[in-house]
CSV table of C-alpha atoms and ligand atoms in Angstrom, one decimal:
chain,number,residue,atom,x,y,z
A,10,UNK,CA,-4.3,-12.2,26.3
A,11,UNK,CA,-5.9,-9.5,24.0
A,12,UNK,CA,-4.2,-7.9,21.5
A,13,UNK,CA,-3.7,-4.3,21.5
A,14,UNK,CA,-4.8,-2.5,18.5
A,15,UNK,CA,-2.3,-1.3,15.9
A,16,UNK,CA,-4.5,1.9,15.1
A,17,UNK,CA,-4.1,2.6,11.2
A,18,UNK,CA,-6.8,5.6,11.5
A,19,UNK,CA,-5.2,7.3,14.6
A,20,UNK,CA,-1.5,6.9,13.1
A,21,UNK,CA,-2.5,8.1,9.5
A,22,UNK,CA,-4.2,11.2,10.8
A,23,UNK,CA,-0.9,12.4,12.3
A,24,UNK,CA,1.2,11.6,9.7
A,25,UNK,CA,-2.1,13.4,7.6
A,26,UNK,CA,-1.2,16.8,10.0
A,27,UNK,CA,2.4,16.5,9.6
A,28,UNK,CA,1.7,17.2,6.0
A,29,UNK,CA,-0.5,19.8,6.3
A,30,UNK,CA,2.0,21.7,7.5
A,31,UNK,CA,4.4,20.7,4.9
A,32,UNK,CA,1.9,21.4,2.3
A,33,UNK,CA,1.5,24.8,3.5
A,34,UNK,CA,5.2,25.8,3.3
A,35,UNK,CA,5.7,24.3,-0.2
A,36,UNK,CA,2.6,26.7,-1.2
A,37,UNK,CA,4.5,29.3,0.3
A,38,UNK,CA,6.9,29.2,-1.9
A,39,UNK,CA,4.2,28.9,-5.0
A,40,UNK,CA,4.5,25.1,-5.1
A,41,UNK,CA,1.2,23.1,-5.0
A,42,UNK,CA,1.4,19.1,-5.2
A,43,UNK,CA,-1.4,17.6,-7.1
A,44,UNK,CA,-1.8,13.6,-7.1
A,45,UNK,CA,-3.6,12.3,-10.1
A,46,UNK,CA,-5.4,9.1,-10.1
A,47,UNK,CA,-6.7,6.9,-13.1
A,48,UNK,CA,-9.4,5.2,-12.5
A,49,UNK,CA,-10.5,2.3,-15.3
A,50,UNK,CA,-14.1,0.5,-14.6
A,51,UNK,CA,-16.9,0.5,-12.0
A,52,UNK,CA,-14.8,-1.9,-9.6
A,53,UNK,CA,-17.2,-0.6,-6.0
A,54,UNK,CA,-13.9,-1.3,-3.9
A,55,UNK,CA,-11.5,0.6,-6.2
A,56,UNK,CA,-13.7,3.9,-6.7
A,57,UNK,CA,-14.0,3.5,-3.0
A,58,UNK,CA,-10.3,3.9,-2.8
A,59,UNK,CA,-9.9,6.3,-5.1
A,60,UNK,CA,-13.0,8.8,-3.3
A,61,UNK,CA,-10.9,8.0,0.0
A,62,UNK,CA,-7.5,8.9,-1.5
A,63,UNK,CA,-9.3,12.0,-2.8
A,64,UNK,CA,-10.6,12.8,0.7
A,65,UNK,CA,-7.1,12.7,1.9
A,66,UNK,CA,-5.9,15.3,-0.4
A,67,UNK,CA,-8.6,17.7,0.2
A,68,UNK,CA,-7.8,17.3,4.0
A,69,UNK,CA,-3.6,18.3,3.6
A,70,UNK,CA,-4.4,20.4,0.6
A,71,UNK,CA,-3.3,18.7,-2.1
A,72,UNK,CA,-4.7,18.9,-5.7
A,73,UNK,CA,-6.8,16.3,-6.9
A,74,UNK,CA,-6.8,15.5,-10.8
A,75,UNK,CA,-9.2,12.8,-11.8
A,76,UNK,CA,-9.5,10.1,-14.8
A,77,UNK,CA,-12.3,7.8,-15.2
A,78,UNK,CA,-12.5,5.3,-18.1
A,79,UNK,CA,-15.1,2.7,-18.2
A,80,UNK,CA,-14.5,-0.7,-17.9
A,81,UNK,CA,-14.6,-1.1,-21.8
A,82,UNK,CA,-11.5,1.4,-22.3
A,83,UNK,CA,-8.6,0.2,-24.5
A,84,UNK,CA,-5.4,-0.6,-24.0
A,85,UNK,CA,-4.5,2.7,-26.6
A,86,UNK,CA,-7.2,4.8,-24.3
A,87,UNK,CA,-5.6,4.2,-21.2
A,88,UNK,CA,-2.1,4.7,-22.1
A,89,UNK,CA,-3.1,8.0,-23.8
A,90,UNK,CA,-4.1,9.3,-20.4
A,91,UNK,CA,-1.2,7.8,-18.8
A,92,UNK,CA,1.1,10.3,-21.5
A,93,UNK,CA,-1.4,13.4,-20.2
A,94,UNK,CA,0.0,13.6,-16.7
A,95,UNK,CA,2.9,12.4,-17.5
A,96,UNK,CA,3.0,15.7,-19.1
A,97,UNK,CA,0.9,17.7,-16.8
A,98,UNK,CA,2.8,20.4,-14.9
A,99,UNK,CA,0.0,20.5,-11.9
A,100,UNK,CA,0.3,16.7,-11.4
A,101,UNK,CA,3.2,16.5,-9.0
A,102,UNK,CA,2.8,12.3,-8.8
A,103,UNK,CA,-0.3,10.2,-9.9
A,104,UNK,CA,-1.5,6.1,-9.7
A,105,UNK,CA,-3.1,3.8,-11.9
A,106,UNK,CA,-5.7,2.4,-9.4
A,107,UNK,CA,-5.2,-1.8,-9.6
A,108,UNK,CA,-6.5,-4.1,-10.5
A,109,UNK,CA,-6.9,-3.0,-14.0
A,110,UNK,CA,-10.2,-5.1,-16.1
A,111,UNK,CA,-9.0,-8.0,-17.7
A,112,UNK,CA,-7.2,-7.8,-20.9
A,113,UNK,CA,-5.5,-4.8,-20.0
A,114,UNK,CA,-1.3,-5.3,-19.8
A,115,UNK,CA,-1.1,-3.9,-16.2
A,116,UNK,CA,2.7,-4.1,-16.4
A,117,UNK,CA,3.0,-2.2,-20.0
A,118,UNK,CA,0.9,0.8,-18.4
A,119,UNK,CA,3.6,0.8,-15.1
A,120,UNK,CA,6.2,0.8,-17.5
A,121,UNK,CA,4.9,4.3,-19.5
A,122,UNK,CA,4.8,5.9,-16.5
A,123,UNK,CA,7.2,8.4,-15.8
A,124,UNK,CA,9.3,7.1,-12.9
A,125,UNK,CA,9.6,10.7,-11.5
A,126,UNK,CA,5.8,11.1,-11.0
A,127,UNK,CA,5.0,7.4,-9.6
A,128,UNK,CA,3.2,7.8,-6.7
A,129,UNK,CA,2.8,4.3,-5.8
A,130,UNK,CA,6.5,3.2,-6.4
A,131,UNK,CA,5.5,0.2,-8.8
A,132,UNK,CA,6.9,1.6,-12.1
A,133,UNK,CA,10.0,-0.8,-12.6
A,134,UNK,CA,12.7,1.2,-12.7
A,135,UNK,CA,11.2,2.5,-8.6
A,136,UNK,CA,11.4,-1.5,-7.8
A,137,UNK,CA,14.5,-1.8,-9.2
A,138,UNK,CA,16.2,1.1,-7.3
A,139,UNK,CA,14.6,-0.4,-4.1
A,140,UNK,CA,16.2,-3.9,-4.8
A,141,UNK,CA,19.7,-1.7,-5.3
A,142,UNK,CA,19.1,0.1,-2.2
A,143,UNK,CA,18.8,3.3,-4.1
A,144,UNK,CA,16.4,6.1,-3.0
A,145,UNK,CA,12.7,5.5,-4.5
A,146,UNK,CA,9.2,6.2,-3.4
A,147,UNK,CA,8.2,3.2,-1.8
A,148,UNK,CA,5.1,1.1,-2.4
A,149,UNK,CA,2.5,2.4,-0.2
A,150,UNK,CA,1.3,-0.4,1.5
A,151,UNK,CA,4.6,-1.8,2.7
A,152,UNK,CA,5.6,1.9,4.0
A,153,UNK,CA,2.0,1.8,5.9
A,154,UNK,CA,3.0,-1.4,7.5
A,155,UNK,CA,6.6,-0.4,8.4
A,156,UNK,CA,4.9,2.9,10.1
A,157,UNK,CA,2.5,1.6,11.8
A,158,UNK,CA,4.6,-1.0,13.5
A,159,UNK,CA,7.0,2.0,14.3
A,160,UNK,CA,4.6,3.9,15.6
A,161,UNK,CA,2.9,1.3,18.3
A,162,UNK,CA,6.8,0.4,19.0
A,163,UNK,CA,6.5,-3.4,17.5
A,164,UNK,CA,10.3,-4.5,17.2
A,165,UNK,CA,11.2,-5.1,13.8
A,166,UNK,CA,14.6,-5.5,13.9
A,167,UNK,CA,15.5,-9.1,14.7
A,168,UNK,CA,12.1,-9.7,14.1
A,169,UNK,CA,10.7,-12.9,12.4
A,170,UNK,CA,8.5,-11.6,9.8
A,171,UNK,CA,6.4,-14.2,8.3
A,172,UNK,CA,4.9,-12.4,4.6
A,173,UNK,CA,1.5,-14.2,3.2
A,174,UNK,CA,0.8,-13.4,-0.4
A,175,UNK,CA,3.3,-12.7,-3.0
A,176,UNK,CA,1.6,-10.1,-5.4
A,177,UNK,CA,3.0,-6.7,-6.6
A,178,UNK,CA,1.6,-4.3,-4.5
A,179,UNK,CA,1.9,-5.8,-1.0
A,180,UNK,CA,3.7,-9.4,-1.0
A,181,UNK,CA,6.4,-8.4,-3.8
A,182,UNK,CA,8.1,-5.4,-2.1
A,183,UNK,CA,7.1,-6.2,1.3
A,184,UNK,CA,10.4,-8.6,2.0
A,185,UNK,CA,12.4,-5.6,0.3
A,186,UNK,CA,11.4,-3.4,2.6
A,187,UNK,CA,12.0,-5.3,5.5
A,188,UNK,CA,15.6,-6.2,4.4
A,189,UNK,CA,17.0,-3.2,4.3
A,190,UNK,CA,19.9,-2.4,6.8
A,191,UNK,CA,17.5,-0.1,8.5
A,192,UNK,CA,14.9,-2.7,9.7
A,193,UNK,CA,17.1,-6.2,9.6
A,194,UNK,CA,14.4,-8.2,9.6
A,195,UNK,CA,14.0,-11.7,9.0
A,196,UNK,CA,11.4,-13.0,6.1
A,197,UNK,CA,10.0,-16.0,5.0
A,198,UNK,CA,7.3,-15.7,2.0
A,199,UNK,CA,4.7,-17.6,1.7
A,200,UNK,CA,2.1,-18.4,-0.8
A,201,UNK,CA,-0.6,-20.7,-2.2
A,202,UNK,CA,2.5,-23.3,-3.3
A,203,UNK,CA,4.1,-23.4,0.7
A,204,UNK,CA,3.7,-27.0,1.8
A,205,UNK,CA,3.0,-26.0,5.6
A,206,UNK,CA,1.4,-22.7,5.8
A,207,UNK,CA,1.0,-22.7,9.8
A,208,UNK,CA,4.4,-24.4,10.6
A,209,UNK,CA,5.6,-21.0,9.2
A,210,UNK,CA,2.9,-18.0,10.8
A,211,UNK,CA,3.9,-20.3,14.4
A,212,UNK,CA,7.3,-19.1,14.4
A,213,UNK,CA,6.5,-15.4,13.3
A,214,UNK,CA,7.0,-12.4,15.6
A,215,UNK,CA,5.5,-10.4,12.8
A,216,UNK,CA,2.6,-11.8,10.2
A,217,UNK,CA,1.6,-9.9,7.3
A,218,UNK,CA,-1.3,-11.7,5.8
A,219,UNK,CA,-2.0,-10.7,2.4
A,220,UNK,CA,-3.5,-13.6,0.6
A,221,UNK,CA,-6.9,-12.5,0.1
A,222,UNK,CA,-8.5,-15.7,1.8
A,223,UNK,CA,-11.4,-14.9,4.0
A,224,UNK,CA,-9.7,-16.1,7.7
A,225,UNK,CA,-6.6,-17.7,6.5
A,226,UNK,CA,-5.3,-17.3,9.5
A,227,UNK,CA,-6.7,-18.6,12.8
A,228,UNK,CA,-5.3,-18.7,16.4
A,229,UNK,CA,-4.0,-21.7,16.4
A,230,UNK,CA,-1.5,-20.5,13.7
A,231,UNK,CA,-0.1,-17.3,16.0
A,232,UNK,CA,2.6,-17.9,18.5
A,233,UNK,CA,1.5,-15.8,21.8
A,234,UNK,CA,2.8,-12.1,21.5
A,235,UNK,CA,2.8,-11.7,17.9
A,236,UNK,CA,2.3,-8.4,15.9
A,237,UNK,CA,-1.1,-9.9,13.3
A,238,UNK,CA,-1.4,-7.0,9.9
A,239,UNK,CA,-4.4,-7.8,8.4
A,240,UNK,CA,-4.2,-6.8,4.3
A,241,UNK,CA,-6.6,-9.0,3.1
A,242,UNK,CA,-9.5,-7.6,1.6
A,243,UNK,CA,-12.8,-10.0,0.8
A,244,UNK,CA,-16.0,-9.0,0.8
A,245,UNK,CA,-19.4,-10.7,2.7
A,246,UNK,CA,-22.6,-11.4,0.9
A,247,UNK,CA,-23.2,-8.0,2.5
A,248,UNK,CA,-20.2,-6.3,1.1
A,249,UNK,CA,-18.4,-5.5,4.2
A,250,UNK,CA,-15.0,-7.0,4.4
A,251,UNK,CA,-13.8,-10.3,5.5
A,252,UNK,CA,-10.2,-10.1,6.0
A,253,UNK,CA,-7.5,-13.4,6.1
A,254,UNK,CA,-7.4,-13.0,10.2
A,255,UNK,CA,-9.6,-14.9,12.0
A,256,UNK,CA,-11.1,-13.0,14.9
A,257,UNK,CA,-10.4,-15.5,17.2
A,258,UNK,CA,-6.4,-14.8,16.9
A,259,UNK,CA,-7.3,-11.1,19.2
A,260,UNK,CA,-7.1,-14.0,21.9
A,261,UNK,CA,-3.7,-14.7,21.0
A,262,UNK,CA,-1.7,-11.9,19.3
A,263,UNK,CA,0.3,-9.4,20.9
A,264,UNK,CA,-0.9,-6.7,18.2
A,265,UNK,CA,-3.3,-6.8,15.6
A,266,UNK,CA,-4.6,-4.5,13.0
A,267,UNK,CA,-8.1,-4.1,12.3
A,268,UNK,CA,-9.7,-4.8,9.1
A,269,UNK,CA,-10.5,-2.1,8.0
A,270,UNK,CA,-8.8,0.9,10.0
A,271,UNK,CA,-5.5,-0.5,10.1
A,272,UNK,CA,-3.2,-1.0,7.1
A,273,UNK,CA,-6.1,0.9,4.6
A,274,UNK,CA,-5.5,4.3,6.1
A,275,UNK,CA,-1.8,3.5,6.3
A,276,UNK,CA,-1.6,3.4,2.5
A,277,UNK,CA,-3.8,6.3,1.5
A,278,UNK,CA,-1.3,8.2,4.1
A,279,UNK,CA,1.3,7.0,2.7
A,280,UNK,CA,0.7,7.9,-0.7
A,281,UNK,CA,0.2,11.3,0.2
A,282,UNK,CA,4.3,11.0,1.7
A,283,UNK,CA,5.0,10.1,-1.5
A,284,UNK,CA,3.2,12.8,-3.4
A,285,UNK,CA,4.8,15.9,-0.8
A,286,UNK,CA,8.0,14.2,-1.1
A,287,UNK,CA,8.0,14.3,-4.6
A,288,UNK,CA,7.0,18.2,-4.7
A,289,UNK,CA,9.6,18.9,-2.3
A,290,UNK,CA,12.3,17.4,-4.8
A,291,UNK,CA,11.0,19.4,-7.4
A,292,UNK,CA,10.8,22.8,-5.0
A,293,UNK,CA,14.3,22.1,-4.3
B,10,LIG,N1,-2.4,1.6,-7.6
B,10,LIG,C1,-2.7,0.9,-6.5
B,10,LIG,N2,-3.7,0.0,-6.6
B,10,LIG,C2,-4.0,-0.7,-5.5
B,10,LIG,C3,-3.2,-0.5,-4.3
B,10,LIG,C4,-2.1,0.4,-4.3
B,10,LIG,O1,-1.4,0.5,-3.3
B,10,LIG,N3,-1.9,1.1,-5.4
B,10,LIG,N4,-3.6,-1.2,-3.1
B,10,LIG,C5,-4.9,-1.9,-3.0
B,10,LIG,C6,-6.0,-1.0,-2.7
B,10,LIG,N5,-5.7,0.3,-2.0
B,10,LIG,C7,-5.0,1.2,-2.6
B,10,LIG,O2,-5.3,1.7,-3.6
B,10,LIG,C8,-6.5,0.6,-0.8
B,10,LIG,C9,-7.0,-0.4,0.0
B,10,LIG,C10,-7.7,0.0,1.2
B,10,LIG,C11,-7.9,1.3,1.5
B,10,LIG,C12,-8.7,1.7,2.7
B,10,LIG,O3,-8.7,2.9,3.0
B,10,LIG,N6,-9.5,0.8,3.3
B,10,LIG,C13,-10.4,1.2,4.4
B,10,LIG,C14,-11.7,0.5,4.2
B,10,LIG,C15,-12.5,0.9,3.0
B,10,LIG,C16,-13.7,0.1,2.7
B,10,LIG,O4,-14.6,0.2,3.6
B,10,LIG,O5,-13.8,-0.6,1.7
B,10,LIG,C17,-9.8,0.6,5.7
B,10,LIG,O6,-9.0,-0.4,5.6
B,10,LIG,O7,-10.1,1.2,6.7
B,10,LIG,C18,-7.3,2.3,0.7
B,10,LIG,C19,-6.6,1.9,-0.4
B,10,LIG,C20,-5.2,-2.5,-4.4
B,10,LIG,N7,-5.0,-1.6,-5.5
């Protein structure tokens, strides 16, 4: 067998046009979203994301506002930009590119967001209403995921979802997500403590690997048929990525993402739902 491709690039440019148009309206009626982005540091990977999230905007017609601090910025520098478009009227939802350097208290920024522009749906009170079942913008990557699987008509509901990785943008909400009523999925987390990683990914109809481990995951841990989303991003000697999916498991899988062009464009997409979504709130 040999998987078919779940194609993040293909599925994020139509959800990209179906926003074009919805941008358009909501500057019909004078109303022009603007996602911000705070960028701390010379990270290569994160002010790659950040260029591509600006890209994006540019493409729907979205305004981009930009903050870049170097890596030696204060915990006092950062939050004062954080209270700037909190209080910016042209910035309709903004991020906090992660990770942020070390030293920084990444949860204390989150938590001076206002919860009304959070783009990314990590400020607490968003992953709280998520855990209540309230409406929130959801964390983007999770979204991506759920989409793409919709959109290549992978099953979810019913499914066996087996989750690898357990931190706050991808591993955290991920379960939460897939929980809800409206998928009824079934999850098992796993994470550097489980005792028998591949007993687990063997029963999955669904694997999310988001562990960060350079081919984690190898074909002898994928049952035959299985929907494979590779999240994890390492980087070669060379740079390019090496994500936690072995190659090998395309022999296997039923679907797989690639890495990158699958779950990568899926969250910059999604993002940009967030951002629309939260204009079209605010244009009533
Ligand atoms: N504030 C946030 N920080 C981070 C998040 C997040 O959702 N919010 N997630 C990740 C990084 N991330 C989003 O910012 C992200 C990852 C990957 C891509 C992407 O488009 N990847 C391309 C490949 C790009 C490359 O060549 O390096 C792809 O997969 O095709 C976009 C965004 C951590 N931080």
């Amino acid at each position: 067998m040999t998987a078919q491709i779940l194609d993040g690039k293909a599925t994020a440019a139509a959800i990209k046009s179906d926003l074009t148009a919805r941008v358009a309206a909501l500057k019909e009626k004078g109303v022009t979203p603007g996602l911000g982005t705070i960028l701390v540091g010379d990270d290569p990977g994160s002010q790659k994301y950040v260029a591509g999230k600006h890209r994006d905007c540019a493409q729907v017609g979205i305004a981009s506002i930009q903050r870049e601090l170097p890596a030696t910025a204060t915990q006092e520098e950062i939050e004062a930009v954080v209270r700037e478009l909190n209080e910016d009227p042209a910035c309709t939802g903004y991020i906090v590119q992660l990770p942020l350097p070390k030293g920084i208290d990444e949860n204390r920024i989150l938590e001076l967001m206002d919860p009304a522009k959070d783009a990314d749906g990590l400020h607490p009170m968003n992953l709280g209403r998520l855990v209540l079942n309230e409406p929130a913008p959801l964390p983007c990557t999770p979204n991506g995921i759920l989409s793409l699987l919709r959109a290549h008509g992978v099953e979810i509901k019913g499914a066996e979802v087996v989750v690898v990785g357990r931190g706050v943008t991808i591993g955290r909400p991920m379960p939460l997500l897939l929980t809800r009523r409206s998928e009824n999925a079934t999850v098992t987390q796993c994470h550097t403590g489980t005792r028998d990683l591949s007993a687990h990914l063997k029963r999955a109809d669904i694997i999310v690997a988001a562990a960060g481990s350079p081919h984690l995951i190898g074909a002898e841990d994928v049952k035959p048929g299985a929907a494979v989303l590779d999240v994890g991003v390492s980087r070669n000697a060379e740079g390019k990525i090496v994500g936690d999916v072995h190659p090998d498991v395309t022999e296997v899988a039923g679907w797989i993402s690639p890495n990158p062009g699958g779950v990568g464009p899926m969250t910059r997409a999604q993002l940009l739902v967030n951002v629309v979504e939260a204009a079209e709130r605010s244009a009533g």
